[in-house]
mmCIF file of C-alpha atoms and ligand atoms in Angstrom:
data_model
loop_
_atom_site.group_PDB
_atom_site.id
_atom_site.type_symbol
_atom_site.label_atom_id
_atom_site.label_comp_id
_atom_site.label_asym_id
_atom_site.label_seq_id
_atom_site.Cartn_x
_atom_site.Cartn_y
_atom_site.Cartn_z
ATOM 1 C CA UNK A 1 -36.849 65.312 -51.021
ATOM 2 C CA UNK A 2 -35.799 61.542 -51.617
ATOM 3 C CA UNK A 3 -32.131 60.800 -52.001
ATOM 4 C CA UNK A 4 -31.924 58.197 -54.041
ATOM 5 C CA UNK A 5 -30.623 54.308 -52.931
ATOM 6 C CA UNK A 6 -27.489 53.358 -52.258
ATOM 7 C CA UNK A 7 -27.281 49.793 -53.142
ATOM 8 C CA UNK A 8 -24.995 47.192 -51.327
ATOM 9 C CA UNK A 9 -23.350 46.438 -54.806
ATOM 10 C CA UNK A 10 -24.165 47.085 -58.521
ATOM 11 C CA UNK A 11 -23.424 45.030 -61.288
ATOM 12 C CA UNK A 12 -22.134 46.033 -64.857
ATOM 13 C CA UNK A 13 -23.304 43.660 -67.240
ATOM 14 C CA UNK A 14 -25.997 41.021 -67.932
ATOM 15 C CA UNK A 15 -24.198 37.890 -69.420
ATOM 16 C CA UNK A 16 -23.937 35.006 -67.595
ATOM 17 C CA UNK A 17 -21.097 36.671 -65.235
ATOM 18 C CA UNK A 18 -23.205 39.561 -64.077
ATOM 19 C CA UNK A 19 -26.497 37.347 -64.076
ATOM 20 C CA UNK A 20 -24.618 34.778 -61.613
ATOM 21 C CA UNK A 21 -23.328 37.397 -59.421
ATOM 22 C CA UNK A 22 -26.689 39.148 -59.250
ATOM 23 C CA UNK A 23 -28.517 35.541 -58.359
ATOM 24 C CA UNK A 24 -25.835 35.411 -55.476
ATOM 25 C CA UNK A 25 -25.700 38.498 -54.445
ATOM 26 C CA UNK A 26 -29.503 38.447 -54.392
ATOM 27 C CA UNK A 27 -29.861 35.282 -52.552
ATOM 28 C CA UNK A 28 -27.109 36.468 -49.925
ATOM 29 C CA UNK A 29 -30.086 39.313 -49.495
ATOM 30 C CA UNK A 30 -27.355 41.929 -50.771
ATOM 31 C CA UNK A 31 -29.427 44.725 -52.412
ATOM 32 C CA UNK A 32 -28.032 44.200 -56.101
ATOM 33 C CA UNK A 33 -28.645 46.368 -59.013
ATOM 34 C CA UNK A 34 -28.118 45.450 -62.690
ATOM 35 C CA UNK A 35 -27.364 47.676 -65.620
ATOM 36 C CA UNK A 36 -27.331 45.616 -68.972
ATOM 37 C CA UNK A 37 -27.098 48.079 -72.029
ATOM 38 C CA UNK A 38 -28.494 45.774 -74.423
ATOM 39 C CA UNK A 39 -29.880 42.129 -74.384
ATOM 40 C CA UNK A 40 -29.586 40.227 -70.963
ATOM 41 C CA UNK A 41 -27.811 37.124 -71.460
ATOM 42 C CA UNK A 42 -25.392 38.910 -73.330
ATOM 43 C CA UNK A 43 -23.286 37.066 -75.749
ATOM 44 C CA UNK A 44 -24.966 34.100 -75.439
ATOM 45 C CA UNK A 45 -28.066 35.600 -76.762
ATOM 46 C CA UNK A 46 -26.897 35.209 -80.287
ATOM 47 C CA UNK A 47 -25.972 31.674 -79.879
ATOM 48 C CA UNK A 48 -28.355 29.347 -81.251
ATOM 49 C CA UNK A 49 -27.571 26.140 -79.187
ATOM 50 C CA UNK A 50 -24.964 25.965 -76.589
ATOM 51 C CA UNK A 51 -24.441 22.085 -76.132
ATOM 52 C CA UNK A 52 -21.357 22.638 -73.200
ATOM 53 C CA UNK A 53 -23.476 24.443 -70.311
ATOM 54 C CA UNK A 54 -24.100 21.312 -68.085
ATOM 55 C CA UNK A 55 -27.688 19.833 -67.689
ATOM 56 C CA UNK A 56 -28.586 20.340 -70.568
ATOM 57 C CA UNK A 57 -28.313 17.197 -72.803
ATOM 58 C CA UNK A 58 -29.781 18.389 -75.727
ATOM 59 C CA UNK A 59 -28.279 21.570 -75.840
ATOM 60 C CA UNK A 60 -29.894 24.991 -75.248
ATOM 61 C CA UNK A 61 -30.829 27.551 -76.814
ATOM 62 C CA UNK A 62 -28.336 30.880 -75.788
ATOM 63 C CA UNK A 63 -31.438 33.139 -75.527
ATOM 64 C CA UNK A 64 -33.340 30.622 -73.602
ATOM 65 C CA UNK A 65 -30.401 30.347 -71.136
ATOM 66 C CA UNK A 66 -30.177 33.915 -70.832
ATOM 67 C CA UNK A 67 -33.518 34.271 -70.173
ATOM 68 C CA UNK A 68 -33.452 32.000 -67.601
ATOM 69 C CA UNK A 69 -30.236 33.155 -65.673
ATOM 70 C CA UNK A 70 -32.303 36.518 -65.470
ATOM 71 C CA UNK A 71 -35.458 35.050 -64.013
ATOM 72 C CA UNK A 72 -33.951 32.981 -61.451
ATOM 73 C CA UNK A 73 -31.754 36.184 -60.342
ATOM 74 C CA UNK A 74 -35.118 38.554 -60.678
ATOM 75 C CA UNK A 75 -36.725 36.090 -58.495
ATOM 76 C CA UNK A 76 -34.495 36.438 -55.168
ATOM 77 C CA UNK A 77 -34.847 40.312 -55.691
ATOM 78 C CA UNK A 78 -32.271 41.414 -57.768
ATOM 79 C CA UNK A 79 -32.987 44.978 -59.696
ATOM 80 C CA UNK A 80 -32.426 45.304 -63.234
ATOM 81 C CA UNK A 81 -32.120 49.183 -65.628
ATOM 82 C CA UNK A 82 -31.044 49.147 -69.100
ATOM 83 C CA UNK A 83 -28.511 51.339 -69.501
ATOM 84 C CA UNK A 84 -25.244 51.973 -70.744
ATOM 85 C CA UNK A 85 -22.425 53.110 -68.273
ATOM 86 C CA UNK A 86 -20.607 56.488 -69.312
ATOM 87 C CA UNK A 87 -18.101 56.992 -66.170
ATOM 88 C CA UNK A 88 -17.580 55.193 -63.160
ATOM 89 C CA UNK A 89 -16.159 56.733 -59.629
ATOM 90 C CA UNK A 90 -14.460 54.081 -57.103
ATOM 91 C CA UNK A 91 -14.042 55.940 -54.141
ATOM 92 C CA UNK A 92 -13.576 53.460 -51.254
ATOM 93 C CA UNK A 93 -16.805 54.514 -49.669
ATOM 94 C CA UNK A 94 -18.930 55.281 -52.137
ATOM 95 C CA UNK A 95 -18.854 54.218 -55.549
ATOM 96 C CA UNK A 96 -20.868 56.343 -58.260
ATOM 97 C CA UNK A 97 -21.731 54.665 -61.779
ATOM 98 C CA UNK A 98 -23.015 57.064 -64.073
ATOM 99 C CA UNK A 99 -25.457 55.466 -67.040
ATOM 100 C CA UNK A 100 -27.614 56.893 -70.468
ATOM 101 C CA UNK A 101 -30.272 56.512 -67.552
ATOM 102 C CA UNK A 102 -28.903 58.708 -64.756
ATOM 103 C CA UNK A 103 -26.470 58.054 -62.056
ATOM 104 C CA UNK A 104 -26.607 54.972 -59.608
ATOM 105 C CA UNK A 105 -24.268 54.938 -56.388
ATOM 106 C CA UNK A 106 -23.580 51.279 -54.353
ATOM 107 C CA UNK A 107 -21.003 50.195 -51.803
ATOM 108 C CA UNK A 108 -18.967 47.520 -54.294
ATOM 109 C CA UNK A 109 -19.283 47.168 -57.841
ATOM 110 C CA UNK A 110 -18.983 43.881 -59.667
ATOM 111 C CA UNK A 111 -17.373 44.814 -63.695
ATOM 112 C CA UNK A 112 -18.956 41.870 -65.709
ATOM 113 C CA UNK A 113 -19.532 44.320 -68.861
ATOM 114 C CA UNK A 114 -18.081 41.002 -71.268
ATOM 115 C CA UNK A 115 -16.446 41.361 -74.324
ATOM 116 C CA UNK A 116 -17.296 42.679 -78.138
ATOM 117 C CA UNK A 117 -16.015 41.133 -81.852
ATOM 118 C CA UNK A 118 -13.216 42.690 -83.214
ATOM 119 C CA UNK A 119 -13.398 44.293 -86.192
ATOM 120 C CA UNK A 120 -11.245 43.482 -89.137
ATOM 121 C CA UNK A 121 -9.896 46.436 -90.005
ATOM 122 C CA UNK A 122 -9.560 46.326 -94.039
ATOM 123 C CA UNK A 123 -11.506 48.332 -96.242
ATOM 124 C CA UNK A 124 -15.288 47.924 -97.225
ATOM 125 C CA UNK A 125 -15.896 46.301 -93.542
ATOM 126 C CA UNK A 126 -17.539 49.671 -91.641
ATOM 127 C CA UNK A 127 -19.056 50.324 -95.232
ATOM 128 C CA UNK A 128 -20.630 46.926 -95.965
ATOM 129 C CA UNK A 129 -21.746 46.224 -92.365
ATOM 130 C CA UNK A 130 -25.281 45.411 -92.781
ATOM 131 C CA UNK A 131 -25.158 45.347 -96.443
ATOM 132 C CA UNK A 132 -23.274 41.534 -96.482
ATOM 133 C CA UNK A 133 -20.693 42.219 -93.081
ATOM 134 C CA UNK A 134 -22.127 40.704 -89.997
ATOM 135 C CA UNK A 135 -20.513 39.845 -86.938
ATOM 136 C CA UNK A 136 -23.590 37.415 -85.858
ATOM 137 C CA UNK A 137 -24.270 34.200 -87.683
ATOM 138 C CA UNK A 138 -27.638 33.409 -86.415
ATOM 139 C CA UNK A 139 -29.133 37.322 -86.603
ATOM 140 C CA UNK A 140 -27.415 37.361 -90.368
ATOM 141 C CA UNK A 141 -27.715 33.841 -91.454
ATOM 142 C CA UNK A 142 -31.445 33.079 -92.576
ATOM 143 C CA UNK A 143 -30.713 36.183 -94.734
ATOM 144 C CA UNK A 144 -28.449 34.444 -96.941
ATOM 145 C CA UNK A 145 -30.444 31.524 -97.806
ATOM 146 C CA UNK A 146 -29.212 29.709 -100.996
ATOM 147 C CA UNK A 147 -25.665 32.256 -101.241
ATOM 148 C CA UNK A 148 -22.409 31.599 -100.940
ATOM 149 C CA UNK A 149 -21.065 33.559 -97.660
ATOM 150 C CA UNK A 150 -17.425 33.522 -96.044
ATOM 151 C CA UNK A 151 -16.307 33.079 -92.264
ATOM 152 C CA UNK A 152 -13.233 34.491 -91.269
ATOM 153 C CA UNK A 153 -11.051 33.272 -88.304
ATOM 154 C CA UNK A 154 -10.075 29.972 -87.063
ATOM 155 C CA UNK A 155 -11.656 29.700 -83.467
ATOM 156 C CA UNK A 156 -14.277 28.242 -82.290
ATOM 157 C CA UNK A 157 -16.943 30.725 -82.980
ATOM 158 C CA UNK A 158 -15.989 31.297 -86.349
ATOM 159 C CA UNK A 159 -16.547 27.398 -87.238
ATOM 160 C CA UNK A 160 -19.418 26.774 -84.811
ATOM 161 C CA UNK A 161 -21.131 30.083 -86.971
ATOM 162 C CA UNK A 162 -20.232 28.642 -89.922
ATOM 163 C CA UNK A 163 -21.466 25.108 -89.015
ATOM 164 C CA UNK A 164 -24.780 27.189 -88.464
ATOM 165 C CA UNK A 165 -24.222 28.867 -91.574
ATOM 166 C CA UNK A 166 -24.250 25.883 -93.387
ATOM 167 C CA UNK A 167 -28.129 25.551 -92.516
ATOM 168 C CA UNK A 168 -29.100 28.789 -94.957
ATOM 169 C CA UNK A 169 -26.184 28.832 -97.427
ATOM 170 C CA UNK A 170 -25.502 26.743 -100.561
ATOM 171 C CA UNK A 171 -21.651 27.200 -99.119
ATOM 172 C CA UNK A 172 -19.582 28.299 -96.411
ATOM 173 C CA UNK A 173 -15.534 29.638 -97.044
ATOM 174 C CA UNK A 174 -13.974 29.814 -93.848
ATOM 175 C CA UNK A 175 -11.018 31.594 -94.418
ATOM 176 C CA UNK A 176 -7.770 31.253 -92.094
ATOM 177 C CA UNK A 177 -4.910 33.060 -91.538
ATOM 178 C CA UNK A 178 -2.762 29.889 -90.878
ATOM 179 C CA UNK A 179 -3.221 26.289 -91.789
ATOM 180 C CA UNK A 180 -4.493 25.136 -88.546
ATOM 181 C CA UNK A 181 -7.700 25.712 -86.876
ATOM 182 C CA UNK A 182 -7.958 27.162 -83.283
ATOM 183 C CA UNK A 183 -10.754 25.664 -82.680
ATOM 184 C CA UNK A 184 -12.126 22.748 -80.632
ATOM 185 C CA UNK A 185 -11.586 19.099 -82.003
ATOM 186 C CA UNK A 186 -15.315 18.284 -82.051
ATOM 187 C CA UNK A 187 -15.949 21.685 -83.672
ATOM 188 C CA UNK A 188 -12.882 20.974 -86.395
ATOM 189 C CA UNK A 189 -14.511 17.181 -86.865
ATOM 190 C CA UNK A 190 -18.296 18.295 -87.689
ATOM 191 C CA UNK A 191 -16.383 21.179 -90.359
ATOM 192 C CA UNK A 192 -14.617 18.907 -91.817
ATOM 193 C CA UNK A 193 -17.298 15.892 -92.553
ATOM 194 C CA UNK A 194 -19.574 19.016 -93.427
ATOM 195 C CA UNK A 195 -20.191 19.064 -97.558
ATOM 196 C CA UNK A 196 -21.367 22.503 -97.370
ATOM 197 C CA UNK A 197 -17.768 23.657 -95.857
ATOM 198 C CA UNK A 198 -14.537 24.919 -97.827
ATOM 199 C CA UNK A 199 -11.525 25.920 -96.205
ATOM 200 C CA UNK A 200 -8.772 28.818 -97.135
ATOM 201 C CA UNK A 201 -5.593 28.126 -95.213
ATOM 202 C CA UNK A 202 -3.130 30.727 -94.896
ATOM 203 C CA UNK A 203 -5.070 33.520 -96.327
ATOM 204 C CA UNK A 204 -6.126 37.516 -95.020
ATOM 205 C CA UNK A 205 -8.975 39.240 -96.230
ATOM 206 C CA UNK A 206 -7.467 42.643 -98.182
ATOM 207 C CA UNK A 207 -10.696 44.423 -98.479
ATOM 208 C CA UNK A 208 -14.293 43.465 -98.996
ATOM 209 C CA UNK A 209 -15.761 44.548 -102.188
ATOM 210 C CA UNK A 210 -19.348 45.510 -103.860
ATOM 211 C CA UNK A 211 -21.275 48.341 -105.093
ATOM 212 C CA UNK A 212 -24.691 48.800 -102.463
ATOM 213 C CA UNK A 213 -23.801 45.528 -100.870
ATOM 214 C CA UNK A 214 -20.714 42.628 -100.637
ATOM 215 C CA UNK A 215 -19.751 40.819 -103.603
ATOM 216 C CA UNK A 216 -16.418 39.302 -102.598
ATOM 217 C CA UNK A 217 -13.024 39.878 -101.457
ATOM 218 C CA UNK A 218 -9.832 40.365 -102.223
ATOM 219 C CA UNK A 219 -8.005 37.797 -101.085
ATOM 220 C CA UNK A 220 -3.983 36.969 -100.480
ATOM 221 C CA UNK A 221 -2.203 33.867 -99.794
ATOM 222 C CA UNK A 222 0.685 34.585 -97.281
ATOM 223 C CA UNK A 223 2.617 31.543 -98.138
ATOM 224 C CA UNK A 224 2.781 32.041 -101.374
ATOM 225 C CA UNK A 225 1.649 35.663 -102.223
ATOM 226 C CA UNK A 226 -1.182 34.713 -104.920
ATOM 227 C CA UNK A 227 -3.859 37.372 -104.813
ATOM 228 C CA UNK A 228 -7.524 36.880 -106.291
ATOM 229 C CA UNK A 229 -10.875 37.779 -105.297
ATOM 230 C CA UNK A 230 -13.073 35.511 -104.543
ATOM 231 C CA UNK A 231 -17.600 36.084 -104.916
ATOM 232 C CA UNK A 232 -19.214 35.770 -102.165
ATOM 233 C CA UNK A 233 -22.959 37.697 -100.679
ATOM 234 C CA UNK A 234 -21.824 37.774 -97.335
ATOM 235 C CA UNK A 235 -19.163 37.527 -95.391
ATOM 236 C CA UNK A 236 -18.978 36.679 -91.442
ATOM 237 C CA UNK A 237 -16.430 37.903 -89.097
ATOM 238 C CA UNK A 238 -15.143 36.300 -85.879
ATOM 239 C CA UNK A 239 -11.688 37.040 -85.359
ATOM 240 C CA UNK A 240 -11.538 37.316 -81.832
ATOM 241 C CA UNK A 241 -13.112 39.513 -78.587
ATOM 242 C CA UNK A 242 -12.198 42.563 -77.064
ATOM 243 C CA UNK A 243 -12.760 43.231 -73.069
ATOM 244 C CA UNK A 244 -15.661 46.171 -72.976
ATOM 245 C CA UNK A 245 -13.394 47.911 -70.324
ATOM 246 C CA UNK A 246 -12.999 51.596 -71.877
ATOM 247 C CA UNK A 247 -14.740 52.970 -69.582
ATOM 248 C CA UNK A 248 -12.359 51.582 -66.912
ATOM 249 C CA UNK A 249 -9.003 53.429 -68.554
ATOM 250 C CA UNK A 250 -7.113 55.201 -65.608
ATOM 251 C CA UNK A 251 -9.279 54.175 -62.901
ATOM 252 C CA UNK A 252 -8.280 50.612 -62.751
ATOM 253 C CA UNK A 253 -4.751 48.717 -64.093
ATOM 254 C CA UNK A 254 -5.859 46.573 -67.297
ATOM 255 C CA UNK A 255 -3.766 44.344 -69.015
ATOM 256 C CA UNK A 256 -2.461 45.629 -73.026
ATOM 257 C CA UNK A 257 -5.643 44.224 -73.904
ATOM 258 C CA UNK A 258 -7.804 46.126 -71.811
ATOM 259 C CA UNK A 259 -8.439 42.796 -69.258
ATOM 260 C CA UNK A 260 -8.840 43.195 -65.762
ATOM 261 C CA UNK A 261 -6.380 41.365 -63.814
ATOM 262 C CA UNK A 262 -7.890 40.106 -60.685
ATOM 263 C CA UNK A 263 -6.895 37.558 -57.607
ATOM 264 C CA UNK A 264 -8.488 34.087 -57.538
ATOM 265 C CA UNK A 265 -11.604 35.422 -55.611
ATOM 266 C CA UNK A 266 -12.133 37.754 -58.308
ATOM 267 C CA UNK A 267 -11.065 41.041 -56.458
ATOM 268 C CA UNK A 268 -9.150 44.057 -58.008
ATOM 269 C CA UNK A 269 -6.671 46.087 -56.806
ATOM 270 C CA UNK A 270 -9.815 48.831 -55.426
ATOM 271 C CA UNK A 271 -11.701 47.489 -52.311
ATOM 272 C CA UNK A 272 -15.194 46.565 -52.977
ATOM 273 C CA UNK A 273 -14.692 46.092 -56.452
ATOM 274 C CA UNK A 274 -14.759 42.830 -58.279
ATOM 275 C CA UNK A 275 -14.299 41.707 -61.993
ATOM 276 C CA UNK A 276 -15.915 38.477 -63.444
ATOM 277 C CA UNK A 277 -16.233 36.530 -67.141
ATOM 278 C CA UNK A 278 -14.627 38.153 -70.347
ATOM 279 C CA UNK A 279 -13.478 41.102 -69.219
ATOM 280 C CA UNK A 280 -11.107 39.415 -66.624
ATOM 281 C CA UNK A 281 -7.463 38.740 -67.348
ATOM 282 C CA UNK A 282 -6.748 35.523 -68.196
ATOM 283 C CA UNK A 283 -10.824 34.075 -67.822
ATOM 284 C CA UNK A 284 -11.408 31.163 -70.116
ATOM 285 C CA UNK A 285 -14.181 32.736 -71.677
ATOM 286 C CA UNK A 286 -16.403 30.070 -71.120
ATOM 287 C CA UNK A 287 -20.074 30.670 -70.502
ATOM 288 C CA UNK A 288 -19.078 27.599 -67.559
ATOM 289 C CA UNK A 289 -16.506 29.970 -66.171
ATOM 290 C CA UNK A 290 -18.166 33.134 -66.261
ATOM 291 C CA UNK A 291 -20.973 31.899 -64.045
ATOM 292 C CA UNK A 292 -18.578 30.616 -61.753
ATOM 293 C CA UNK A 293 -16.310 34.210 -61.713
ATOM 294 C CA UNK A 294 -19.993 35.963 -60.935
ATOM 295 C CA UNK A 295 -21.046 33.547 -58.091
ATOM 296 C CA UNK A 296 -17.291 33.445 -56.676
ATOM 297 C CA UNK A 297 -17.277 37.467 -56.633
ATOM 298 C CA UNK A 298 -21.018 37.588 -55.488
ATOM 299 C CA UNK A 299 -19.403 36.231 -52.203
ATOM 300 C CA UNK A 300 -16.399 38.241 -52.195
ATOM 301 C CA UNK A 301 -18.539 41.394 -52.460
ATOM 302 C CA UNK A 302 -20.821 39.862 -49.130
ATOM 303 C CA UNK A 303 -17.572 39.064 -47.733
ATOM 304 C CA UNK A 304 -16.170 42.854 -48.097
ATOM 305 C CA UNK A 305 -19.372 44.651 -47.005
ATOM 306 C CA UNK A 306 -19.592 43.101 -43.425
ATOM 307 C CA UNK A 307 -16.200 44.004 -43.288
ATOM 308 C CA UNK A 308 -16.945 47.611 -43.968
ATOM 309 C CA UNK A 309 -20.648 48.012 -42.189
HETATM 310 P P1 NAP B 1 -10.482 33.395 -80.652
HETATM 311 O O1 NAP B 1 -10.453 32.076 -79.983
HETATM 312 O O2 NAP B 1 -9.617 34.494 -80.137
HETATM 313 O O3 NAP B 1 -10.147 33.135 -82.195
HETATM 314 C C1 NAP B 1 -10.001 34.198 -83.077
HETATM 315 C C2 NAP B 1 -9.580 33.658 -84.438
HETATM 316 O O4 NAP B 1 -9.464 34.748 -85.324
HETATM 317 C C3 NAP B 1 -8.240 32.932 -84.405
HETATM 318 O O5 NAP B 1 -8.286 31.783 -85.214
HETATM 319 C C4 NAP B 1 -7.286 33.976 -84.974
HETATM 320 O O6 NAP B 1 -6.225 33.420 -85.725
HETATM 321 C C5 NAP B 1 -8.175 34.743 -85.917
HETATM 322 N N1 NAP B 1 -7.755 36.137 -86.035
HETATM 323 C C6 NAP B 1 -7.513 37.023 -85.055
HETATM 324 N N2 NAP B 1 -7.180 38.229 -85.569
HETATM 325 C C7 NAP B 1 -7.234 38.083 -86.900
HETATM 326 C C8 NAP B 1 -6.981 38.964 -87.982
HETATM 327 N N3 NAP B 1 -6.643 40.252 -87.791
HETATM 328 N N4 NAP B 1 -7.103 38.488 -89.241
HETATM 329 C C9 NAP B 1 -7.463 37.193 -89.442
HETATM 330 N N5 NAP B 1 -7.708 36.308 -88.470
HETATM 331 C C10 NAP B 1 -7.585 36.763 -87.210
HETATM 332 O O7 NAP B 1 -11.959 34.023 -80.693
HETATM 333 P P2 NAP B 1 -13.384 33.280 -80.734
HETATM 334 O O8 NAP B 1 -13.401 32.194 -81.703
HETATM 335 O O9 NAP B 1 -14.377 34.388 -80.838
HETATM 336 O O10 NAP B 1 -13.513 32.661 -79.276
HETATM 337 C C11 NAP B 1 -13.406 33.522 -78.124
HETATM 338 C C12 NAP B 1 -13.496 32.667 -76.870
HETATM 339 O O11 NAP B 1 -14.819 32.163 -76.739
HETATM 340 C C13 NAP B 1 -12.565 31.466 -76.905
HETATM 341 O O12 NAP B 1 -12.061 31.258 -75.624
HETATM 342 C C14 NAP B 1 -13.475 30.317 -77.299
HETATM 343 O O13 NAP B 1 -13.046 29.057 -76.821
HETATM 344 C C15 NAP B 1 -14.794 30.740 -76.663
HETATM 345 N N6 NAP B 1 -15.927 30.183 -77.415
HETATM 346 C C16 NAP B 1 -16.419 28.987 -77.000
HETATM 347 C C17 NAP B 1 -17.470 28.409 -77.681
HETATM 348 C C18 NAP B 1 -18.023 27.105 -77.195
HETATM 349 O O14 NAP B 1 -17.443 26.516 -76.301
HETATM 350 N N7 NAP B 1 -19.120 26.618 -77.730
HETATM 351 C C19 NAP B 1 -18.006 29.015 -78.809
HETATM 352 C C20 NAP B 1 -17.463 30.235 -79.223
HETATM 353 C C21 NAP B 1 -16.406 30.799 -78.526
HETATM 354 P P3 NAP B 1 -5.038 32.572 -85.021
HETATM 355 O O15 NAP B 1 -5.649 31.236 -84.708
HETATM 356 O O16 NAP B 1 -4.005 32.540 -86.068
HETATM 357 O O17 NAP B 1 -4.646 33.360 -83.809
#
C-alpha cells in the first residue's frame, strides 16, 4: 500500500497570491500543491482589463493574467487539484487539509483563499440573483444590452463595473450611500465625463423588486428621507469583500472581519503557516500586492522548512 505525499507546503487558493507563492515555492524546488475551488486566477478572472498590473501598457485582460500566473507556476513543477477545502488541521508537524477531493497533508500551508462580494442584505437580492442581481459586471453585462441597470457602492469596483457596464446598457445608476465616491480619481474622472452614467448620492437600496425577474428598487434618500422606486432590469452589486477565512474560525486568531493578521514576512501566529493577498489583515487588496504577499511567504515557507528538516 502507497501512503500518499506529504508535500513541503500546500497552497489554498489560486488568485494571484496563491499563484505567486506556488511559482516561488516551485522555483525554490519546494514540492507545492495547489487547491483552487473554482477558476484559477481568482478574482481577477472576472475582470475584463486590468490596466495597473505593471508591463502591461495596454492593459490586460484578468483571465489572460490568470492564465498566465498559472502557467509560469505549472512550469517550475508546481501541482494543481480543484477542490474546495472543508477543515484544516495545523499541527506543528504535520498539517492535514481536508478538500471535496479527499484529504492532502504538507509541512506548511500558505492561506491565499482571497476574498468574496458581500451581499446586500435587503429583500429580493437571494431571490432575484440570476434573474437581474449579479455580483459580476462582465459575466452579467452583455446580458443587459440596451437596459437600464444600477451599480451599487462607491469603490472602485463598483465604478470600474459600471464604466464596463456602460458598454451594453443604454444607462448606468450608480447608487451611493454618501455623496462621495471611494473610489480612485482616474476611476471617478472617466464616470463622471461618461454620458451613459447617473449618480444617486446618499441613497440605500430598501429592497429589489419584480415578479420572475428585477424591475427596480425601492429606494431612500438618507439626507432627506424621500422614498421612490426607481425601474431598472438589472441591478449590480459591489459593496465591498469579505476574507474567505471560515474555514479558519478557532484554529487561527482573525481580525472582526475574519482577516488574518500576519507579521511583515507574511507568517501567522502557527509555525509553518503563512497568509497572503485578501484574506490578510490589513493587505491592500491589490492584485500588485497580492503577488508580492505570495512570493514574500513562498520564501518564508523555504525559510521555515530547513529550519525544521
Ligand atoms: P470597497 O473599496 O470596500 O468599497 C465598497 C463600497 O461599497 C464603498 O463605497 C461602501 O460605501 C459601499 N458599501 C459597503 N457596504 C454597503 C452597504 N451595506 N450598503 C451600501 N453601500 C455599501 O470594495 P471594492 O470596491 O470591492 O474594492 C475592494 C478592494 O479592491 C479595494 O481595496 C479596491 O481598491 C480594490 N480594487 C481595485 C481595483 C483596481 O485597482 N483596478 C478594482 C477593483 C477593486 P462607503 O464608501 O460609504 O464605505
Amino acid at each position: 500500500m502507497t501512503s500518499a505525499p506529504v508535500y513541503d507546503v500546500i497552497i489554498i487558493g489560486g488568485g494571484p497570491a496563491g499563484l505567486s507563492a506556488g511559482l516561488y515555492a516551485s522555483r525554490a524546488k519546494l514540492n507545492a500543491l495547489l487547491i483552487e475551488k473554482a477558476i484559477f486566477g481568482g478574482q481577477i478572472a472576472n475582470v475584463e482589463r486590468v490596466e495597473n498590473y505593471p508591463g502591461f501598457p495596454e492593459g490586460i485582460s484578468g483571465y489572460e493574467l490568470g492564465q498566465a500566473m498559472l502557467q509560469q507556476a505549472m512550469k517550475y513543477g508546481l501541482e494543481t487539484v480543484a477542490a474546495e477545502v472543508t477543515a484544516i488541521e495545523l499541527a506543528e508537524q504535520a498539517k492535514v487539509i481536508n478538500t471535496t477531493e479527499g484529504e492532502f497533508r504538507a509541512k506548511a500551508v500558505i492561506i491565499a483563499g482571497g476574498a468574496e462580494p458581500n451581499r446586500l442584505g435587503v429583500p429580493g437580492e437571494e431571490e432575484f440573483l440570476g434573474k437581474g442581481v449579479s455580483y459580476c459586471a462582465t459575466c452579467d453585462g452583455p446580458l443587459f444590452k440596451d437596459q437600464v441597470v444600477a451599480v451599487i457602492g462607491g469603490g472602485d469596483s463598483a465604478v470600474e463595473e459600471g464604466i464596463m457596464l456602460t458598454r451594453f446598457a443604454s444607462k448606468v445608476i450608480l447608487i451611493h450611500r454618501r455623496d462621495q465616491l471611494r473610489a480612485g480619481k482616474l476611476f471617478q474622472e472617466r464616470a463622471f465625463t461618461n454620458p451613459k452614467m447617473e449618480f444617486l448620492w446618499d441613497t440605500v437600496v430598501e429592497e429589489i423588486r419584480g415578479d420572475d425577474k428585477v424591475s427596480g428598487l425601492s429606494l431612500h434618500n438618507v439626507k432627506t428621507g424621500d422614498k421612490r422606486v426607481l425601474e431598472v432590469s438589472g441591478v449590480f452589486i459591489y459593496v465591498g469583500l469579505h476574507p474567505n477565512t471560515g474555514y479558519l474560525r478557532g484554529l487561527l486568531p482573525l481580525d472582526s472581519e475574519g482577516h488574518i493578521p500576519t507579521n511583515e514576512m507574511m507568517e501567522t501566529e502557527i509555525a509553518g503557516v503563512c497568509a497572503a493577498g485578501d484574506v490578510r489583515k490589513n493587505s491592500p487588496r491589490q492584485i500588485i500586492t497580492a503577488a508580492a504577499d505570495g512570493a514574500t511567504a513562498a520564501l518564508s515557507t523555504e525559510r521555515f522548512l530547513s529550519q525544521h528538516r
